[in-house]
Coordinates of C-alpha atoms and ligand atoms in Angstrom, one line a residue:
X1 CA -16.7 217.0 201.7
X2 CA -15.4 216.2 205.6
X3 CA -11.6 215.4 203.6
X4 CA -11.5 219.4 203.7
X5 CA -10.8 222.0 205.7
X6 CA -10.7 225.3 204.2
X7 CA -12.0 224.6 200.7
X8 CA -15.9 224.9 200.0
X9 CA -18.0 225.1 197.5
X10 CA -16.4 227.5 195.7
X11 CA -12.6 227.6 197.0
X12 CA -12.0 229.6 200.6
X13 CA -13.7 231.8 201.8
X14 CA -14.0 233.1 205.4
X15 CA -14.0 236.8 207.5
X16 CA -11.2 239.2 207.0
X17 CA -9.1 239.3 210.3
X18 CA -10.5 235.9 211.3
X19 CA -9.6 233.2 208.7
X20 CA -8.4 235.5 205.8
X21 CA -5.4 237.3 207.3
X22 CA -2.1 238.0 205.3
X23 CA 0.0 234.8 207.2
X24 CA -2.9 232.5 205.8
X25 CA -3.2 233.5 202.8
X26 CA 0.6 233.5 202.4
X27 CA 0.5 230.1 203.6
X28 CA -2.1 229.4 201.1
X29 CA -0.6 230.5 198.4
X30 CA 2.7 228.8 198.9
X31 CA 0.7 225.7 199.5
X32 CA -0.5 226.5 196.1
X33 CA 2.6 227.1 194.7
X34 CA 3.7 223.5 196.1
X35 CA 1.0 222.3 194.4
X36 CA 2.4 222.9 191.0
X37 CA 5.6 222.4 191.7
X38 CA 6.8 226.4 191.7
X39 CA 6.7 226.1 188.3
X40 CA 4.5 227.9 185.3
X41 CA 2.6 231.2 185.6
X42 CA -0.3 232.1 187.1
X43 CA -3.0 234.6 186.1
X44 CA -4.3 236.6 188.7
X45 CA -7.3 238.6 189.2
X46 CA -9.6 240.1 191.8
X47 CA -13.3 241.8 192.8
X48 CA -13.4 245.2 194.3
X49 CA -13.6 244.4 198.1
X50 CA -11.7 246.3 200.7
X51 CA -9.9 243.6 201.6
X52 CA -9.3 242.6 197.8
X53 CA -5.8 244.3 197.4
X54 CA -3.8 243.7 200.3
X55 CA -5.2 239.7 199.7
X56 CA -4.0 240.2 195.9
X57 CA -0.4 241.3 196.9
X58 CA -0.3 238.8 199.7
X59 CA -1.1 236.1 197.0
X60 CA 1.4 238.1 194.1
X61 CA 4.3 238.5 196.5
X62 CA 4.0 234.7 198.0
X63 CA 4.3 233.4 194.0
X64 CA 6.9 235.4 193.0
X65 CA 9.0 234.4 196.0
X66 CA 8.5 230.3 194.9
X67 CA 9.7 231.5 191.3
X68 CA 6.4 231.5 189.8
X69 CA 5.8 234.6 186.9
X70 CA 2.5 236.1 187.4
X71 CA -0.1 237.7 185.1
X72 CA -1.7 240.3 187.2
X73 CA -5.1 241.0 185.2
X74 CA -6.4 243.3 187.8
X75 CA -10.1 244.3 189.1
X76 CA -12.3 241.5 187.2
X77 CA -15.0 239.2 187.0
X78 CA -14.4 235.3 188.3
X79 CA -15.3 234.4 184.6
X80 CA -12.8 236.7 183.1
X81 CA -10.1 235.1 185.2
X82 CA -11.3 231.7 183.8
X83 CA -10.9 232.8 179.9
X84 CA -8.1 234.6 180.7
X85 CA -6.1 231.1 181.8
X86 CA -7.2 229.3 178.8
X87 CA -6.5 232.4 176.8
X88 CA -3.1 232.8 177.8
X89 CA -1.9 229.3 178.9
X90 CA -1.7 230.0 182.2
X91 CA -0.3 226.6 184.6
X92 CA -2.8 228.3 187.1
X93 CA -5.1 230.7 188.1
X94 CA -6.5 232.8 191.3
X95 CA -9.0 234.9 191.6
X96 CA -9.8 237.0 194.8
X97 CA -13.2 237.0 195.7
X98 CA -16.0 236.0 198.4
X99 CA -18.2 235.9 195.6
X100 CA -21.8 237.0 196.4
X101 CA -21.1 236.9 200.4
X102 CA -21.6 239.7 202.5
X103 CA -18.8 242.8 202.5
X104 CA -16.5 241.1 205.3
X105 CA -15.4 237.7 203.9
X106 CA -13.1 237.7 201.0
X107 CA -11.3 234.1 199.5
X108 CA -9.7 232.9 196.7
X109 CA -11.1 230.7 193.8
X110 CA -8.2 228.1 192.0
X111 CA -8.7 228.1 188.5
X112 CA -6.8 224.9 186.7
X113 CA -5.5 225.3 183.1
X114 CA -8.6 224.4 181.9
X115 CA -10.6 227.8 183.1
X116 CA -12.6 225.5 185.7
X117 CA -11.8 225.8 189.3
X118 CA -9.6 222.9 190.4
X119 CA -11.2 219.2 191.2
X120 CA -11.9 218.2 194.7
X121 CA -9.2 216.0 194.1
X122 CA -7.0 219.0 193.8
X123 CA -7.8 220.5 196.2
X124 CA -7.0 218.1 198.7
X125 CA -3.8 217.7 197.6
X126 CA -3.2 221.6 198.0
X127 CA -5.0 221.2 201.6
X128 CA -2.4 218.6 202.3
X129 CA 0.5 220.9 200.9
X130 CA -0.6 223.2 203.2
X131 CA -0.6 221.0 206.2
X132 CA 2.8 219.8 206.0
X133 CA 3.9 223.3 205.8
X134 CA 7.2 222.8 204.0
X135 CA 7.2 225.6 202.1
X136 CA 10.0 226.6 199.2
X137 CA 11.3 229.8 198.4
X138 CA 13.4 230.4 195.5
X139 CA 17.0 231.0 194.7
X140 CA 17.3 235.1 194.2
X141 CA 18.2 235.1 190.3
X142 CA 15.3 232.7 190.2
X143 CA 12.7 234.8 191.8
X144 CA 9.1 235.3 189.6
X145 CA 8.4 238.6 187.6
X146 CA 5.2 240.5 187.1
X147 CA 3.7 241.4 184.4
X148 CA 0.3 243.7 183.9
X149 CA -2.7 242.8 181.0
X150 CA -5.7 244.4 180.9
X151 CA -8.0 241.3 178.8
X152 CA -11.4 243.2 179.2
X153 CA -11.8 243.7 175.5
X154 CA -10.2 240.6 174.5
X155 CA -13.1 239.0 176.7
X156 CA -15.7 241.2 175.6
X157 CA -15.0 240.1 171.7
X158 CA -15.4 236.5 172.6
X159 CA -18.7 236.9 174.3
X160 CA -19.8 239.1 171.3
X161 CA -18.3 236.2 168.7
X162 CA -20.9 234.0 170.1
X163 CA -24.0 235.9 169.2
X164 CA -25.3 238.3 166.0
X165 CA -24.6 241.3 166.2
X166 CA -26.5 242.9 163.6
X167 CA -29.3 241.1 164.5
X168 CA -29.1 242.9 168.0
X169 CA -28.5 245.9 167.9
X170 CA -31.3 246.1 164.6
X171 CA -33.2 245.2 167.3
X172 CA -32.8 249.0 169.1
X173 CA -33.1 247.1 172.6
X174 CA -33.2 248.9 175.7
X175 CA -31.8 247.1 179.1
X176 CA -31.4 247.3 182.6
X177 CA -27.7 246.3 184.3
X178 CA -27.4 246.4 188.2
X179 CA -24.2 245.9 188.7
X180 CA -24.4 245.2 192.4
X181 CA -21.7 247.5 192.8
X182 CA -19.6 244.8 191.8
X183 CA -17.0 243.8 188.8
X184 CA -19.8 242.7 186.3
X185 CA -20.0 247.1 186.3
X186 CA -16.8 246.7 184.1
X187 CA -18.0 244.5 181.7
X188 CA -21.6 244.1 181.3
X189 CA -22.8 248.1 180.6
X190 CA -19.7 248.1 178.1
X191 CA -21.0 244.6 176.3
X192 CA -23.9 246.0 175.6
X193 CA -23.0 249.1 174.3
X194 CA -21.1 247.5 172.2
X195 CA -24.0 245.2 171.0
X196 CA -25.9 248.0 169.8
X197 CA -28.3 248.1 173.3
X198 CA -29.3 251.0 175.1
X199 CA -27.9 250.8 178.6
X200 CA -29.8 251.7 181.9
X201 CA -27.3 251.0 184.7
X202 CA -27.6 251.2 188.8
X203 CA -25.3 250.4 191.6
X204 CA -22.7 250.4 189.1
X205 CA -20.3 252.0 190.9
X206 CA -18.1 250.2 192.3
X207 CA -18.0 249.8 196.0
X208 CA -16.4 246.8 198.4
X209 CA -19.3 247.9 201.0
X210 CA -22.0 246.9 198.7
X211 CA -24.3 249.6 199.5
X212 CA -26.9 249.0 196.5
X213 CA -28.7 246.2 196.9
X214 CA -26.2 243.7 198.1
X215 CA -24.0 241.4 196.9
X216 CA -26.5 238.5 196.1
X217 CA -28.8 239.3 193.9
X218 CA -31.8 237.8 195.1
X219 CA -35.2 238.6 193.1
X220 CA -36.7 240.3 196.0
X221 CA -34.0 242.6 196.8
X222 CA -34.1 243.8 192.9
X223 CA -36.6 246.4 193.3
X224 CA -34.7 248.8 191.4
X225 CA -34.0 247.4 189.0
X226 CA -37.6 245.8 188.5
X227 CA -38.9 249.4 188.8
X228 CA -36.7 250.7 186.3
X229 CA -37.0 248.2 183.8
X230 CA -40.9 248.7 183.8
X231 CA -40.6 252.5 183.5
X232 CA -38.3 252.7 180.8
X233 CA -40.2 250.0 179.5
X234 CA -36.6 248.1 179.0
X235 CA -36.6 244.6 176.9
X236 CA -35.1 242.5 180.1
X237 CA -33.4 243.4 183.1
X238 CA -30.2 242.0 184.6
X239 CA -27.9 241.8 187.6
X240 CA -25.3 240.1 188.8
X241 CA -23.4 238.5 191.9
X242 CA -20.0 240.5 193.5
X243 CA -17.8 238.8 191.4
X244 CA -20.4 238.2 188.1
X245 CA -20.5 234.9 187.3
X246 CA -24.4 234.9 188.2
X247 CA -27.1 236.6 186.2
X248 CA -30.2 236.9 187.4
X249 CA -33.2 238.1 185.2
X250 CA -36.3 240.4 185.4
X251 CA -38.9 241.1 182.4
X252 CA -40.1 244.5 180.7
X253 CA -42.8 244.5 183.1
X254 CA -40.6 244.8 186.2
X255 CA -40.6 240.6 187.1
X256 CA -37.7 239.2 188.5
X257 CA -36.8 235.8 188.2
X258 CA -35.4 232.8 190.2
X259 CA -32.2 231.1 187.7
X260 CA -34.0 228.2 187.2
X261 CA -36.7 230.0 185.2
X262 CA -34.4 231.9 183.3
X263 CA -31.8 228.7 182.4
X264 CA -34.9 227.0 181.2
X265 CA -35.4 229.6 178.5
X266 CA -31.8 229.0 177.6
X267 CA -32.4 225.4 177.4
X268 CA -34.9 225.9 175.2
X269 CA -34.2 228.4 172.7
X270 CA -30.2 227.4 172.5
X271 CA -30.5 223.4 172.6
X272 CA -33.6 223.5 170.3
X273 CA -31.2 224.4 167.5
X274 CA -27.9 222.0 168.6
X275 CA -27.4 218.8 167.8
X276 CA -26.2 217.8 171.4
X277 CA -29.5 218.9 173.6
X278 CA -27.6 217.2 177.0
X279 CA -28.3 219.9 179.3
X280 CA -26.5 219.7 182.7
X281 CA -27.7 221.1 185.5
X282 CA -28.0 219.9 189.3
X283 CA -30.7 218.1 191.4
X284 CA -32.1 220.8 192.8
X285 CA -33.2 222.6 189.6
X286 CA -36.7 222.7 189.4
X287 CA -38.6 220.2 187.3
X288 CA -38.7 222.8 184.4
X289 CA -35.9 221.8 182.7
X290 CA -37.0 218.3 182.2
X291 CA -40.3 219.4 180.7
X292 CA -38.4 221.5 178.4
X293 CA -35.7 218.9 177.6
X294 CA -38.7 216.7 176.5
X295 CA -40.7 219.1 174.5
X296 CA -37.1 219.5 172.4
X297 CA -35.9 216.1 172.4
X298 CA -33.2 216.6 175.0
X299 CA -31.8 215.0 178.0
X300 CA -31.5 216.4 181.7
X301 CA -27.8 215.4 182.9
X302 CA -28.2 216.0 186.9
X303 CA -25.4 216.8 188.9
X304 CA -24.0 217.5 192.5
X305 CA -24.6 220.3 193.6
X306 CA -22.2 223.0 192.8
X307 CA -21.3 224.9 189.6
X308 CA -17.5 222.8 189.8
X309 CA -19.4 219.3 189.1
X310 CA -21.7 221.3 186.5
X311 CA -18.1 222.1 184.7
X312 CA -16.8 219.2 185.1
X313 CA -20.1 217.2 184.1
X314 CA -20.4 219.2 180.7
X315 CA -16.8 218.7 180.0
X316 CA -17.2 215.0 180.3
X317 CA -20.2 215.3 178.3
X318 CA -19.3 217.3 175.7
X319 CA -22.3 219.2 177.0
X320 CA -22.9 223.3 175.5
X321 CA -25.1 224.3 177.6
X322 CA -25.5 224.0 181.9
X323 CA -27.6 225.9 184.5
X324 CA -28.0 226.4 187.8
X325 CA -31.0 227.7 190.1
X326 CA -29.0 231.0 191.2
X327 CA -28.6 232.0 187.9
X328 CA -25.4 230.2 186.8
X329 CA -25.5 229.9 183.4
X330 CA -22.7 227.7 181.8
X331 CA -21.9 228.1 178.1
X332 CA -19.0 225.7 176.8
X333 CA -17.7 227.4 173.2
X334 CA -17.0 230.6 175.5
X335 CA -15.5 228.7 178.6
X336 CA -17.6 225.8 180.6
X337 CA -17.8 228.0 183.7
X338 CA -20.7 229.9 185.0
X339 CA -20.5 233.5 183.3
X340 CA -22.6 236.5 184.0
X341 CA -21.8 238.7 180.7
X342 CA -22.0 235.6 178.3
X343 CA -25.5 235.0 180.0
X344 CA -26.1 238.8 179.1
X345 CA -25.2 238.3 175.7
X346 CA -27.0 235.4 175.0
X347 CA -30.2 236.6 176.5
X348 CA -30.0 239.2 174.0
X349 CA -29.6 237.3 171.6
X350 CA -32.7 235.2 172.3
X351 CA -34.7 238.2 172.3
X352 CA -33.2 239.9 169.0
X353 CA -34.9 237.0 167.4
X354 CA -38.2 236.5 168.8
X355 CA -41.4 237.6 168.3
X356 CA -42.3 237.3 172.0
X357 CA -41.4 239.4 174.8
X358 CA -39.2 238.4 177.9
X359 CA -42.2 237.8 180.1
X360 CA -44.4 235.8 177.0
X361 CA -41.1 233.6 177.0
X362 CA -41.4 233.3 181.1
X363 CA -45.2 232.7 180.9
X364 CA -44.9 229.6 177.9
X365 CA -42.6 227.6 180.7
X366 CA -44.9 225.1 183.3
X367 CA -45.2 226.9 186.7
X368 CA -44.5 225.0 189.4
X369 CA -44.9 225.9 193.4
X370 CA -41.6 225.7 195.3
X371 CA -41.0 225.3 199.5
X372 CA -37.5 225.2 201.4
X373 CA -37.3 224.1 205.0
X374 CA -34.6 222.3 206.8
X375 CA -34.1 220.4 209.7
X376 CA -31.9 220.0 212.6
X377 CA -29.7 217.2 212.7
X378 CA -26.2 215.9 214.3
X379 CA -23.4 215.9 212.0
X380 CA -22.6 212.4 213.1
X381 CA -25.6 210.9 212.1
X382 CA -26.3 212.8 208.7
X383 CA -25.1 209.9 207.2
X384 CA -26.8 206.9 208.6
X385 CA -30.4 209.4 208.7
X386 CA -29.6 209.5 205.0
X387 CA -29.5 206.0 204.1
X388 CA -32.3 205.1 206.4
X389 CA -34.5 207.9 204.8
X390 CA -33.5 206.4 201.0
X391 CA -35.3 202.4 202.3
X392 CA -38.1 204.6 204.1
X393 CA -39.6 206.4 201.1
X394 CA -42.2 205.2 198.8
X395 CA -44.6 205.3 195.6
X396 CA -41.4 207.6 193.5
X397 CA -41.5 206.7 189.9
X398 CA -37.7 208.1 190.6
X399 CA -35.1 208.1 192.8
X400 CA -32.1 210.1 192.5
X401 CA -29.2 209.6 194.7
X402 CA -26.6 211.6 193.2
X403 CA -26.4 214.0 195.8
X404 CA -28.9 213.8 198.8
X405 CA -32.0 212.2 198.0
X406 CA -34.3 213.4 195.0
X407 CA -37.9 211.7 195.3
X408 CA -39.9 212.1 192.2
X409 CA -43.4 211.8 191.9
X410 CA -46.1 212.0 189.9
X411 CA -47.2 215.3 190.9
X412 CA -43.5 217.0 192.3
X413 CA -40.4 216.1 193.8
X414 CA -38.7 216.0 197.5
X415 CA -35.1 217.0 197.8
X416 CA -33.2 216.0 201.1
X417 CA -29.8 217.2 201.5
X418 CA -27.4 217.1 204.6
X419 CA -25.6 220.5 204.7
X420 CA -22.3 220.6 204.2
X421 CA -21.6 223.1 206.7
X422 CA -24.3 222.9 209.2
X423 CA -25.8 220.2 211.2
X424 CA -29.2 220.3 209.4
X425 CA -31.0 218.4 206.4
X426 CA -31.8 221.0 203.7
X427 CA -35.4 219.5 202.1
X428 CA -36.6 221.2 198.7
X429 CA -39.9 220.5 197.3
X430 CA -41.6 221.4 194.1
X431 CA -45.2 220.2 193.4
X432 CA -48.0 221.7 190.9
X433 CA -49.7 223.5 193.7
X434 CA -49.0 224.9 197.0
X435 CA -51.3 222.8 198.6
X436 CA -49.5 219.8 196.9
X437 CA -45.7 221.7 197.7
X438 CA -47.0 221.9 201.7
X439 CA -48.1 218.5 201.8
X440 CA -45.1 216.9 200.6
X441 CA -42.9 219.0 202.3
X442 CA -45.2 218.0 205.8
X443 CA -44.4 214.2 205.0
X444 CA -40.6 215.0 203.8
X445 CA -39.9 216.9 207.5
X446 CA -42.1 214.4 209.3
X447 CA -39.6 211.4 207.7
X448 CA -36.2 213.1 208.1
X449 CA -37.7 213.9 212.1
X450 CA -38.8 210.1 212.5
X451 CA -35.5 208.6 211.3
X452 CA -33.2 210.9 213.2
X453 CA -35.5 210.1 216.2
X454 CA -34.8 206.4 215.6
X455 CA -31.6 206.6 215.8
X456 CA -31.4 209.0 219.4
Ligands
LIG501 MG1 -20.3 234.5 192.3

């Protein structure tokens, strides 16, 4: 983590006019270019944020000037970007896009050949490219070209090829899309329609200021959506992230859903039906996935967390299927990346053939009670605190060590993490009951406190 400087957890990101101004991103990009040698082409797309075009040109104008041919695919999802560098062979791609972060940050995502957003390893290297600053421009008669594809359709056929059709829209099913007034408006409403579904959208206009609901679409900002879905008595609700590579869910009775509920019904009514039932997913997904793994025969694969070591874990794995709490959904014959619209699709899909409703499927998973907290911690002793904490814990049947420190127990789990960012321990805990939740998030804080205190 510490070996970076401008790549996060999902490439860089920063403020417009503070990190992300045209020199950086110039900079950047020629690092990128570096990177792979100013060779290949690379596919470009981006969200609708203001700052979105000038950073796209900065980006376009900085390849073609190494000798690089770009494939400018214009206003898309992050997920479309991914297909689209698989689907056309791509050396490289970059998408433009702060994801679900507020109006003023904007970034850019690296997508390797693959469709999955470059190693760690990688990026490193292009870190270092960029601190060494020798940057190439090409000979004139060797200067990149530009060429324009609109792959909407192409993407929306491969999402549909992955579920039946007839069996959906035989169904006559009504949904909900909020949009978020990001680049999910251009895809998912048209999927659907195209599925046979009745469409209902909101804030799917499409507007870098995000004046819906947001850019993140957290369940308790979804009131819209919730309400509408109840009154038009719709057969699921969704809505995405600014640049639609989430999906979070809500019910016909106007319920909205944290990810990990909703990847747990995928888990189940997917893998149930595969012969590989690995499903990947990281530590801090709630303890329903490994109740359902078990009640189909299946294995929980845990991960770092980060949708990157998801990808990369189910490409290792030959895994189908990964999740995250947020509401990534990860679905390999499509592309191994998180995907918003192929989350649509295959929720539909789910429903088209059973006899329960959305919210009978939500009610058949365990419940558990869930508590976040963190706290404050020097950066310089994160890891010392960390390994201290690991020899002071006791009675787990588990102990996870993947990423943080995942206590299991008989009756929930404890999740320390340091942030990467911050200087605070994030702690998670999941239990059957609140009372049980408090109590071991009480002891977790109290342990983190009395550690960092030894050290002081
Ligand atoms: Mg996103």
């Amino acid at each position: 983590m510490t070996e970076r400087k401008y790549f996060g957890t999902n490439g860089v990101r920063g403020v417009v006019g503070e990190l992300i101004t045209n020199f950086f991103v110039n900079k950047l990009t020629s690092a990128i270019s570096s990177f792979i040698e100013n060779k290949g082409v690379v596919v470009v797309g981006s969200d609708a944020r203001t700052s979105s075009p000038f950073i796209k040109y900065a980006v376009i104008s900085t390849l073609l000037s190494s000798g690089i041919d770009v494939i400018d695919i214009g206003l898309v999802p992050t997920p479309l970007t991914q297909f689209a560098v698989r689907k056309l062979k791509a050396r490289l791609g970059i998408m433009i896009t702060a994801s679900h972060n507020p109006p003023q940050f904007n970034g850019l995502k690296v997508i390797s050949d693959d469709g999955i957003e470059i190693s760690v390893e990688d990026q490193i290297k292009v870190e270092k490219e960029l601190e060494e600053g020798d940057f190439y421009f090409s000979d004139w008669t060797k200067l990149g070209n530009v060429t324009k594809i609109n792959m909407i359709d192409e993407y929306i056929d491969q999402i549909i090829s992955f579920v039946d059709i007839d069996k959906i829209s035989k169904k006559k099913m009504k949904v909900v899309v909020d949009g978020g007034n990001g680049v999910g408006s251009l895809i998912t409403p048209y999927l659907f329609k195209k599925l046979g579904v009745k469409v209902f959208s909101i804030n799917t206009t499409l507007d870098g200021y995000f004046p819906g609901r947001g850019s993140e679409p957290l369940p308790h900002l979804l009131t819209e959506m919730a309400r509408t879905a109840k009154s038009v008595n719709a057969d699921f609700s969704i809505a995405h992230d600014g640049d639609a590579d989430r999906a979070i869910f809500g019910d016909e009775r106007g319920v909205v859903y944290w990810g990990d509920r909703s990847i747990a019904i995928f888990e189940k009514m997917i893998l149930q039906d595969e012969q590989n039932k690995l499903f990947v997913t990281p530590v801090s997904s709630s303890s329903v996935v490994t109740d359902i793994a078990e009640e189909i025969g299946g294995k929980v694969e845990w991960t770092k967390v980060g949708c990157i070591y998801v990808s990369r874990t189910m490409q290792k794995l030959n895994a189908i299927l990964g999740g995250e709490e947020n509401g990534g959904l990860f679905y390999s014959p499509h592309v191994p990346v998180r995907d918003g619209a192929m989350a649509g699709a295959l929720m539909a899909n789910i429903l088209s053939t059973s006899s329960s409703t959305f919210s009978e499927l939500m009610n058949e998973l365990p419940q558990y009670a869930q508590l976040k907290d963190k706290v404050q911690c020097p950066n310089n002793l994160k890891s010392k605190v960390l390994d201290a904490i690991s020899s002071r814990v006791k009675g787990y049947t588990e102990l996870i060590t993947i990423d943080g420190l995942k206590a299991i127990y008989d009756n929930g789990w404890v999740l320390i993490r340091p942030s990467g960012t911050e200087p605070i321990f994030r702690i998670f805990v999941e239990a059957n009951t609140m009372d049980e939740a408090e109590k071991l998030l009480k002891e977790g804080k109290k342990t983190i406190k009395e550690t960092i205190e030894s050290f002081q």
